[in-house]
PDB file of C-alpha atoms and ligand atoms in Angstrom:
ATOM      1  CA  MET A   1      81.958 -54.773  29.309  1.00  0.00           C
ATOM      2  CA  LYS A   2      82.163 -53.361  32.935  1.00  0.00           C
ATOM      3  CA  GLN A   3      78.905 -54.577  35.080  1.00  0.00           C
ATOM      4  CA  ILE A   4      77.667 -52.978  38.254  1.00  0.00           C
ATOM      5  CA  LEU A   5      74.929 -54.994  40.155  1.00  0.00           C
ATOM      6  CA  VAL A   6      72.587 -53.154  42.396  1.00  0.00           C
ATOM      7  CA  LYS A   7      70.341 -54.035  45.011  1.00  0.00           C
ATOM      8  CA  ASN A   8      66.350 -52.033  43.509  1.00  0.00           C
ATOM      9  CA  THR A   9      65.822 -50.050  40.762  1.00  0.00           C
ATOM     10  CA  ASP A  10      66.147 -46.879  43.143  1.00  0.00           C
ATOM     11  CA  ASP A  11      69.739 -47.995  43.162  1.00  0.00           C
ATOM     12  CA  LEU A  12      70.069 -48.437  39.149  1.00  0.00           C
ATOM     13  CA  GLY A  13      69.009 -44.861  39.083  1.00  0.00           C
ATOM     14  CA  ARG A  14      71.397 -43.866  41.035  1.00  0.00           C
ATOM     15  CA  ILE A  15      73.829 -45.120  40.177  1.00  0.00           C
ATOM     16  CA  ALA A  16      73.090 -44.664  36.248  1.00  0.00           C
ATOM     17  CA  ALA A  17      72.260 -40.724  37.081  1.00  0.00           C
ATOM     18  CA  ASP A  18      76.296 -40.630  38.816  1.00  0.00           C
ATOM     19  CA  ILE A  19      77.556 -41.438  35.332  1.00  0.00           C
ATOM     20  CA  PHE A  20      75.190 -39.181  34.054  1.00  0.00           C
ATOM     21  CA  GLU A  21      76.156 -36.286  36.239  1.00  0.00           C
ATOM     22  CA  SER A  22      80.226 -36.514  35.658  1.00  0.00           C
ATOM     23  CA  GLU A  23      79.272 -36.248  31.743  1.00  0.00           C
ATOM     24  CA  ILE A  24      77.314 -33.761  31.941  1.00  0.00           C
ATOM     25  CA  LYS A  25      79.881 -31.633  34.164  1.00  0.00           C
ATOM     26  CA  ASN A  26      82.686 -32.504  32.179  1.00  0.00           C
ATOM     27  CA  LYS A  27      80.291 -31.553  28.934  1.00  0.00           C
ATOM     28  CA  PRO A  28      77.699 -29.432  29.351  1.00  0.00           C
ATOM     29  CA  ASP A  29      76.859 -29.324  25.523  1.00  0.00           C
ATOM     30  CA  LEU A  30      77.128 -33.215  25.820  1.00  0.00           C
ATOM     31  CA  LEU A  31      74.526 -35.266  23.069  1.00  0.00           C
ATOM     32  CA  LEU A  32      73.035 -38.130  24.625  1.00  0.00           C
ATOM     33  CA  GLY A  33      71.502 -40.878  23.418  1.00  0.00           C
ATOM     34  CA  LEU A  34      67.889 -41.713  25.162  1.00  0.00           C
ATOM     35  CA  ALA A  35      66.156 -44.674  25.181  1.00  0.00           C
ATOM     36  CA  THR A  36      62.321 -45.693  25.801  1.00  0.00           C
ATOM     37  CA  GLY A  37      60.481 -48.207  27.939  1.00  0.00           C
ATOM     38  CA  SER A  38      60.104 -49.029  32.006  1.00  0.00           C
ATOM     39  CA  THR A  39      63.485 -49.589  32.849  1.00  0.00           C
ATOM     40  CA  PRO A  40      65.018 -46.131  33.004  1.00  0.00           C
ATOM     41  CA  LEU A  41      61.994 -44.396  34.307  1.00  0.00           C
ATOM     42  CA  PRO A  42      64.010 -44.268  38.190  1.00  0.00           C
ATOM     43  CA  LEU A  43      66.863 -42.525  36.226  1.00  0.00           C
ATOM     44  CA  TYR A  44      64.408 -39.891  34.700  1.00  0.00           C
ATOM     45  CA  ARG A  45      62.904 -39.604  37.984  1.00  0.00           C
ATOM     46  CA  GLU A  46      66.356 -39.223  39.266  1.00  0.00           C
ATOM     47  CA  LEU A  47      68.150 -36.644  36.531  1.00  0.00           C
ATOM     48  CA  ILE A  48      64.763 -34.359  37.596  1.00  0.00           C
ATOM     49  CA  ASN A  49      66.114 -34.457  40.819  1.00  0.00           C
ATOM     50  CA  ARG A  50      69.024 -33.647  40.377  1.00  0.00           C
ATOM     51  CA  TYR A  51      68.108 -30.732  38.249  1.00  0.00           C
ATOM     52  CA  GLU A  52      65.521 -29.256  40.474  1.00  0.00           C
ATOM     53  CA  THR A  53      68.029 -29.814  43.602  1.00  0.00           C
ATOM     54  CA  GLY A  54      70.901 -27.432  41.520  1.00  0.00           C
ATOM     55  CA  VAL A  55      73.211 -30.148  40.093  1.00  0.00           C
ATOM     56  CA  ILE A  56      72.501 -31.285  37.149  1.00  0.00           C
ATOM     57  CA  ASP A  57      71.619 -28.424  33.883  1.00  0.00           C
ATOM     58  CA  PHE A  58      70.606 -29.428  31.183  1.00  0.00           C
ATOM     59  CA  SER A  59      70.263 -26.178  29.063  1.00  0.00           C
ATOM     60  CA  GLY A  60      73.177 -27.141  26.961  1.00  0.00           C
ATOM     61  CA  ILE A  61      72.073 -30.854  26.276  1.00  0.00           C
ATOM     62  CA  ARG A  62      71.212 -32.176  23.220  1.00  0.00           C
ATOM     63  CA  THR A  63      68.915 -35.647  22.704  1.00  0.00           C
ATOM     64  CA  VAL A  64      69.074 -38.004  20.312  1.00  0.00           C
ATOM     65  CA  ASN A  65      66.786 -40.840  20.717  1.00  0.00           C
ATOM     66  CA  LEU A  66      66.551 -44.449  19.378  1.00  0.00           C
ATOM     67  CA  ASP A  67      63.941 -45.343  17.996  1.00  0.00           C
ATOM     68  CA  GLU A  68      60.378 -44.221  17.431  1.00  0.00           C
ATOM     69  CA  TYR A  69      56.471 -45.997  16.206  1.00  0.00           C
ATOM     70  CA  VAL A  70      56.170 -45.816  12.319  1.00  0.00           C
ATOM     71  CA  GLY A  71      52.448 -44.186  12.177  1.00  0.00           C
ATOM     72  CA  LEU A  72      52.027 -42.468  15.653  1.00  0.00           C
ATOM     73  CA  PRO A  73      51.966 -38.746  15.754  1.00  0.00           C
ATOM     74  CA  ARG A  74      53.614 -36.836  18.284  1.00  0.00           C
ATOM     75  CA  ALA A  75      50.970 -36.191  20.610  1.00  0.00           C
ATOM     76  CA  HIS A  76      50.221 -39.878  20.872  1.00  0.00           C
ATOM     77  CA  VAL A  77      50.256 -41.335  24.611  1.00  0.00           C
ATOM     78  CA  GLN A  78      52.400 -44.298  23.348  1.00  0.00           C
ATOM     79  CA  SER A  79      54.957 -42.303  20.781  1.00  0.00           C
ATOM     80  CA  TYR A  80      58.200 -42.617  22.220  1.00  0.00           C
ATOM     81  CA  ARG A  81      58.331 -38.267  21.437  1.00  0.00           C
ATOM     82  CA  TYR A  82      55.447 -38.507  23.476  1.00  0.00           C
ATOM     83  CA  PHE A  83      57.036 -40.555  26.445  1.00  0.00           C
ATOM     84  CA  MET A  84      60.235 -38.404  26.612  1.00  0.00           C
ATOM     85  CA  ASP A  85      58.242 -35.108  26.820  1.00  0.00           C
ATOM     86  CA  ASP A  86      56.526 -36.745  29.720  1.00  0.00           C
ATOM     87  CA  ASN A  87      59.066 -37.817  31.936  1.00  0.00           C
ATOM     88  CA  LEU A  88      62.178 -36.263  31.279  1.00  0.00           C
ATOM     89  CA  PHE A  89      62.435 -32.813  28.802  1.00  0.00           C
ATOM     90  CA  ASN A  90      59.100 -31.096  30.352  1.00  0.00           C
ATOM     91  CA  HIS A  91      60.118 -31.393  34.241  1.00  0.00           C
ATOM     92  CA  VAL A  92      64.298 -29.654  33.083  1.00  0.00           C
ATOM     93  CA  ASN A  93      65.698 -26.686  31.758  1.00  0.00           C
ATOM     94  CA  ILE A  94      66.562 -28.381  28.343  1.00  0.00           C
ATOM     95  CA  ASP A  95      65.656 -26.629  24.848  1.00  0.00           C
ATOM     96  CA  LYS A  96      62.860 -28.533  23.340  1.00  0.00           C
ATOM     97  CA  ALA A  97      64.939 -27.837  20.024  1.00  0.00           C
ATOM     98  CA  ASN A  98      67.355 -29.582  21.177  1.00  0.00           C
ATOM     99  CA  THR A  99      66.167 -32.735  21.461  1.00  0.00           C
ATOM    100  CA  HIS A 100      64.991 -35.104  18.286  1.00  0.00           C
ATOM    101  CA  VAL A 101      63.507 -37.933  18.018  1.00  0.00           C
ATOM    102  CA  PRO A 102      63.008 -40.528  14.923  1.00  0.00           C
ATOM    103  CA  ASP A 103      59.650 -38.781  12.742  1.00  0.00           C
ATOM    104  CA  GLY A 104      57.680 -41.510  12.805  1.00  0.00           C
ATOM    105  CA  MET A 105      54.964 -39.680  10.640  1.00  0.00           C
ATOM    106  CA  ALA A 106      57.389 -38.906   8.042  1.00  0.00           C
ATOM    107  CA  ASP A 107      55.556 -39.652   4.431  1.00  0.00           C
ATOM    108  CA  ASP A 108      59.306 -40.795   3.470  1.00  0.00           C
ATOM    109  CA  PRO A 109      60.357 -43.133   5.927  1.00  0.00           C
ATOM    110  CA  ALA A 110      63.378 -44.318   4.153  1.00  0.00           C
ATOM    111  CA  ALA A 111      64.230 -40.512   4.062  1.00  0.00           C
ATOM    112  CA  GLU A 112      63.877 -39.673   7.466  1.00  0.00           C
ATOM    113  CA  CYS A 113      66.454 -43.065   8.359  1.00  0.00           C
ATOM    114  CA  MET A 114      69.152 -40.771   6.378  1.00  0.00           C
ATOM    115  CA  ARG A 115      67.682 -37.662   7.872  1.00  0.00           C
ATOM    116  CA  TYR A 116      68.543 -38.723  11.167  1.00  0.00           C
ATOM    117  CA  ASP A 117      71.698 -40.394  10.854  1.00  0.00           C
ATOM    118  CA  ALA A 118      73.096 -37.211   8.847  1.00  0.00           C
ATOM    119  CA  LEU A 119      72.106 -35.253  11.856  1.00  0.00           C
ATOM    120  CA  ILE A 120      73.098 -37.858  14.733  1.00  0.00           C
ATOM    121  CA  ASP A 121      76.504 -37.027  12.043  1.00  0.00           C
ATOM    122  CA  SER A 122      75.928 -33.156  12.138  1.00  0.00           C
ATOM    123  CA  LEU A 123      75.586 -32.988  15.630  1.00  0.00           C
ATOM    124  CA  GLY A 124      79.621 -34.802  16.507  1.00  0.00           C
ATOM    125  CA  GLY A 125      78.591 -37.471  17.232  1.00  0.00           C
ATOM    126  CA  ILE A 126      76.525 -39.508  20.599  1.00  0.00           C
ATOM    127  CA  ASP A 127      79.058 -39.106  23.815  1.00  0.00           C
ATOM    128  CA  LEU A 128      76.955 -41.155  26.007  1.00  0.00           C
ATOM    129  CA  GLN A 129      74.003 -43.338  24.679  1.00  0.00           C
ATOM    130  CA  LEU A 130      71.793 -45.188  27.383  1.00  0.00           C
ATOM    131  CA  LEU A 131      70.231 -48.958  26.412  1.00  0.00           C
ATOM    132  CA  GLY A 132      67.644 -50.114  28.272  1.00  0.00           C
ATOM    133  CA  VAL A 133      67.374 -54.180  26.378  1.00  0.00           C
ATOM    134  CA  GLY A 134      64.741 -56.680  24.945  1.00  0.00           C
ATOM    135  CA  TYR A 135      63.647 -59.589  26.448  1.00  0.00           C
ATOM    136  CA  ASN A 136      64.994 -61.125  23.248  1.00  0.00           C
ATOM    137  CA  GLY A 137      68.018 -58.956  23.415  1.00  0.00           C
ATOM    138  CA  HIS A 138      67.228 -55.773  21.700  1.00  0.00           C
ATOM    139  CA  LEU A 139      68.750 -52.387  22.016  1.00  0.00           C
ATOM    140  CA  GLY A 140      66.613 -49.303  20.574  1.00  0.00           C
ATOM    141  CA  PHE A 141      64.055 -52.045  17.966  1.00  0.00           C
ATOM    142  CA  ASN A 142      67.348 -53.544  16.130  1.00  0.00           C
ATOM    143  CA  GLU A 143      65.086 -57.019  16.469  1.00  0.00           C
ATOM    144  CA  PRO A 144      67.619 -60.744  16.343  1.00  0.00           C
ATOM    145  CA  ASP A 145      68.723 -60.435  12.888  1.00  0.00           C
ATOM    146  CA  ASP A 146      71.272 -63.266  10.600  1.00  0.00           C
ATOM    147  CA  VAL A 147      73.046 -59.478  10.589  1.00  0.00           C
ATOM    148  CA  PHE A 148      74.132 -56.537  12.570  1.00  0.00           C
ATOM    149  CA  SER A 149      71.968 -53.128  11.099  1.00  0.00           C
ATOM    150  CA  ALA A 150      73.914 -50.495  10.378  1.00  0.00           C
ATOM    151  CA  ASN A 151      72.237 -47.202   9.439  1.00  0.00           C
ATOM    152  CA  THR A 152      69.287 -46.113  11.092  1.00  0.00           C
ATOM    153  CA  GLN A 153      66.635 -47.985   9.467  1.00  0.00           C
ATOM    154  CA  VAL A 154      62.379 -49.361   9.334  1.00  0.00           C
ATOM    155  CA  ILE A 155      61.943 -52.787  11.060  1.00  0.00           C
ATOM    156  CA  LYS A 156      58.727 -54.750  11.692  1.00  0.00           C
ATOM    157  CA  LEU A 157      58.496 -55.725  15.559  1.00  0.00           C
ATOM    158  CA  THR A 158      59.040 -59.434  16.169  1.00  0.00           C
ATOM    159  CA  ASP A 159      55.867 -60.807  17.307  1.00  0.00           C
ATOM    160  CA  SER A 160      56.958 -60.834  20.957  1.00  0.00           C
ATOM    161  CA  THR A 161      58.745 -57.283  20.874  1.00  0.00           C
ATOM    162  CA  ILE A 162      54.520 -56.672  19.882  1.00  0.00           C
ATOM    163  CA  GLN A 163      53.587 -59.237  22.327  1.00  0.00           C
ATOM    164  CA  ALA A 164      55.968 -57.139  25.541  1.00  0.00           C
ATOM    165  CA  ASN A 165      54.626 -53.921  24.481  1.00  0.00           C
ATOM    166  CA  SER A 166      50.906 -54.712  24.450  1.00  0.00           C
ATOM    167  CA  ARG A 167      50.652 -53.634  27.847  1.00  0.00           C
ATOM    168  CA  PHE A 168      51.239 -50.300  26.874  1.00  0.00           C
ATOM    169  CA  PHE A 169      48.005 -50.691  24.119  1.00  0.00           C
ATOM    170  CA  GLU A 170      44.797 -51.712  24.573  1.00  0.00           C
ATOM    171  CA  ASN A 171      45.735 -54.319  23.135  1.00  0.00           C
ATOM    172  CA  ALA A 172      48.426 -56.525  21.209  1.00  0.00           C
ATOM    173  CA  ASP A 173      46.575 -55.123  17.580  1.00  0.00           C
ATOM    174  CA  GLU A 174      46.961 -51.551  18.781  1.00  0.00           C
ATOM    175  CA  VAL A 175      50.586 -51.832  18.592  1.00  0.00           C
ATOM    176  CA  PRO A 176      52.766 -50.229  15.220  1.00  0.00           C
ATOM    177  CA  LYS A 177      53.983 -53.210  13.741  1.00  0.00           C
ATOM    178  CA  LEU A 178      57.132 -50.866  11.899  1.00  0.00           C
ATOM    179  CA  ALA A 179      59.431 -48.602  13.338  1.00  0.00           C
ATOM    180  CA  ILE A 180      62.712 -46.445  13.128  1.00  0.00           C
ATOM    181  CA  THR A 181      65.234 -47.249  14.828  1.00  0.00           C
ATOM    182  CA  MET A 182      69.060 -46.370  15.054  1.00  0.00           C
ATOM    183  CA  GLY A 183      71.445 -48.218  13.851  1.00  0.00           C
ATOM    184  CA  ILE A 184      73.947 -50.626  15.451  1.00  0.00           C
ATOM    185  CA  LYS A 185      76.707 -48.886  13.886  1.00  0.00           C
ATOM    186  CA  GLN A 186      75.413 -45.403  15.326  1.00  0.00           C
ATOM    187  CA  ILE A 187      75.175 -47.150  18.990  1.00  0.00           C
ATOM    188  CA  MET A 188      78.377 -48.961  18.238  1.00  0.00           C
ATOM    189  CA  LEU A 189      79.792 -45.071  17.762  1.00  0.00           C
ATOM    190  CA  ALA A 190      78.914 -43.472  20.904  1.00  0.00           C
ATOM    191  CA  LYS A 191      81.805 -42.830  23.342  1.00  0.00           C
ATOM    192  CA  LYS A 192      79.960 -44.421  25.946  1.00  0.00           C
ATOM    193  CA  ILE A 193      77.445 -46.441  27.022  1.00  0.00           C
ATOM    194  CA  VAL A 194      75.257 -47.405  30.343  1.00  0.00           C
ATOM    195  CA  LEU A 195      72.794 -50.129  29.613  1.00  0.00           C
ATOM    196  CA  VAL A 196      70.501 -50.287  32.103  1.00  0.00           C
ATOM    197  CA  ALA A 197      68.969 -53.526  33.134  1.00  0.00           C
ATOM    198  CA  GLY A 198      66.640 -55.138  35.026  1.00  0.00           C
ATOM    199  CA  THR A 199      65.743 -58.548  37.279  1.00  0.00           C
ATOM    200  CA  GLU A 200      63.990 -59.747  34.550  1.00  0.00           C
ATOM    201  CA  LYS A 201      66.251 -59.255  32.025  1.00  0.00           C
ATOM    202  CA  LYS A 202      69.186 -61.601  33.797  1.00  0.00           C
ATOM    203  CA  ASP A 203      68.940 -64.743  31.645  1.00  0.00           C
ATOM    204  CA  ILE A 204      69.173 -62.416  27.914  1.00  0.00           C
ATOM    205  CA  MET A 205      72.069 -60.086  29.366  1.00  0.00           C
ATOM    206  CA  ASN A 206      73.979 -63.445  30.920  1.00  0.00           C
ATOM    207  CA  LYS A 207      74.011 -64.638  27.087  1.00  0.00           C
ATOM    208  CA  ALA A 208      74.719 -61.159  25.396  1.00  0.00           C
ATOM    209  CA  MET A 209      77.568 -60.030  27.580  1.00  0.00           C
ATOM    210  CA  ASN A 210      79.181 -64.029  28.262  1.00  0.00           C
ATOM    211  CA  GLY A 211      78.231 -65.734  24.708  1.00  0.00           C
ATOM    212  CA  ASP A 212      78.900 -65.581  21.505  1.00  0.00           C
ATOM    213  CA  ILE A 213      78.970 -62.295  19.685  1.00  0.00           C
ATOM    214  CA  SER A 214      75.698 -62.616  17.365  1.00  0.00           C
ATOM    215  CA  PRO A 215      73.371 -60.497  15.211  1.00  0.00           C
ATOM    216  CA  LEU A 216      70.666 -62.955  16.923  1.00  0.00           C
ATOM    217  CA  ILE A 217      71.154 -61.414  20.419  1.00  0.00           C
ATOM    218  CA  PRO A 218      71.788 -57.747  19.331  1.00  0.00           C
ATOM    219  CA  ALA A 219      73.460 -56.519  22.997  1.00  0.00           C
ATOM    220  CA  SER A 220      76.064 -59.298  22.686  1.00  0.00           C
ATOM    221  CA  VAL A 221      77.765 -56.569  20.120  1.00  0.00           C
ATOM    222  CA  LEU A 222      78.008 -54.294  23.763  1.00  0.00           C
ATOM    223  CA  GLN A 223      80.858 -56.859  24.084  1.00  0.00           C
ATOM    224  CA  LEU A 224      82.884 -55.032  21.743  1.00  0.00           C
ATOM    225  CA  HIS A 225      82.635 -52.081  22.550  1.00  0.00           C
ATOM    226  CA  ARG A 226      85.830 -49.869  24.357  1.00  0.00           C
ATOM    227  CA  ASP A 227      83.289 -48.513  26.974  1.00  0.00           C
ATOM    228  CA  ALA A 228      80.402 -49.932  27.597  1.00  0.00           C
ATOM    229  CA  THR A 229      78.988 -50.112  31.588  1.00  0.00           C
ATOM    230  CA  ILE A 230      75.583 -52.307  32.465  1.00  0.00           C
ATOM    231  CA  VAL A 231      73.729 -51.404  35.537  1.00  0.00           C
ATOM    232  CA  ARG A 232      71.808 -54.498  36.425  1.00  0.00           C
ATOM    233  CA  VAL A 233      69.071 -55.085  39.438  1.00  0.00           C
ATOM    234  CA  GLU A 234      70.573 -58.756  40.534  1.00  0.00           C
TER     235      GLU A 234
HETATM  236  C1  GLP B 301      61.106 -50.942  23.829  1.00  0.00           C
HETATM  237  C2  GLP B 301      62.378 -49.841  23.021  1.00  0.00           C
HETATM  238  C3  GLP B 301      63.274 -50.792  23.685  1.00  0.00           C
HETATM  239  C4  GLP B 301      63.501 -50.990  25.506  1.00  0.00           C
HETATM  240  C5  GLP B 301      62.736 -52.267  25.287  1.00  0.00           C
HETATM  241  C6  GLP B 301      62.678 -52.314  26.981  1.00  0.00           C
HETATM  242  O1  GLP B 301      60.781 -51.744  23.038  1.00  0.00           O
HETATM  243  N1  GLP B 301      61.820 -49.608  21.876  1.00  0.00           N
HETATM  244  O2  GLP B 301      64.133 -49.166  23.733  1.00  0.00           O
HETATM  245  O3  GLP B 301      64.948 -51.236  26.018  1.00  0.00           O
HETATM  246  O4  GLP B 301      61.468 -51.997  25.304  1.00  0.00           O
HETATM  247  O5  GLP B 301      61.452 -51.886  27.873  1.00  0.00           O
HETATM  248  P1  GLP B 301      61.678 -52.189  29.172  1.00  0.00           P
HETATM  249  O6  GLP B 301      62.976 -51.114  29.924  1.00  0.00           O
HETATM  250  O7  GLP B 301      60.028 -51.346  29.399  1.00  0.00           O
HETATM  251  O8  GLP B 301      61.655 -53.533  29.509  1.00  0.00           O
END
């Protein structure tokens, strides 16, 4: 794992955007794996800026997002589909038909998970996967567990994640209890991974990068990836 330490969140956005820019220029129809949360926001702002100044062209780009809450319609302001439209897709020249987020309203969530993995495979696999990290080391919504999850699946959010994400809702009761998340296998199959982390994730990232590789700290699995870069605020 390679680590780039930066001074502040603006630098985090710029450094991560440099990686995205160079990958997109190498492969204009890149399949990008994308993440939500506050940490990627400076990166998304920088990508919009580079689109507006003619540096990055998103017209051929395809995207798959990591996760989505079960039970939130796409128009819900806290759905991850809404987040992606609002913070990136509505501001660049991407074809929305080429942007994919698991459907949290699917009648059959288990079938939706299978459809999502098949979709990623049919798109040729993820070229560049962006990740954030939870305070408990979760990737996407892959919570600490006894085993690493393989495929896209429905998971029950831990109390700590519900608490952490309640800041976006009226209260913790409003936070969905279930989510669909891409599994660790699909994440690890990405050709390149960039994980962004703020200064508040220092402790968990130290454990993930330097401790045992364990599903109890899902992010520790990145030690096994051949091209994972951590961009972290000191
Ligand atoms: C959510 C998302 C994760 C994200 C995490 C961290 O739980 N499912 O994909 O990495 O939040 O978010 P933040 O960057 O806001 O700390």
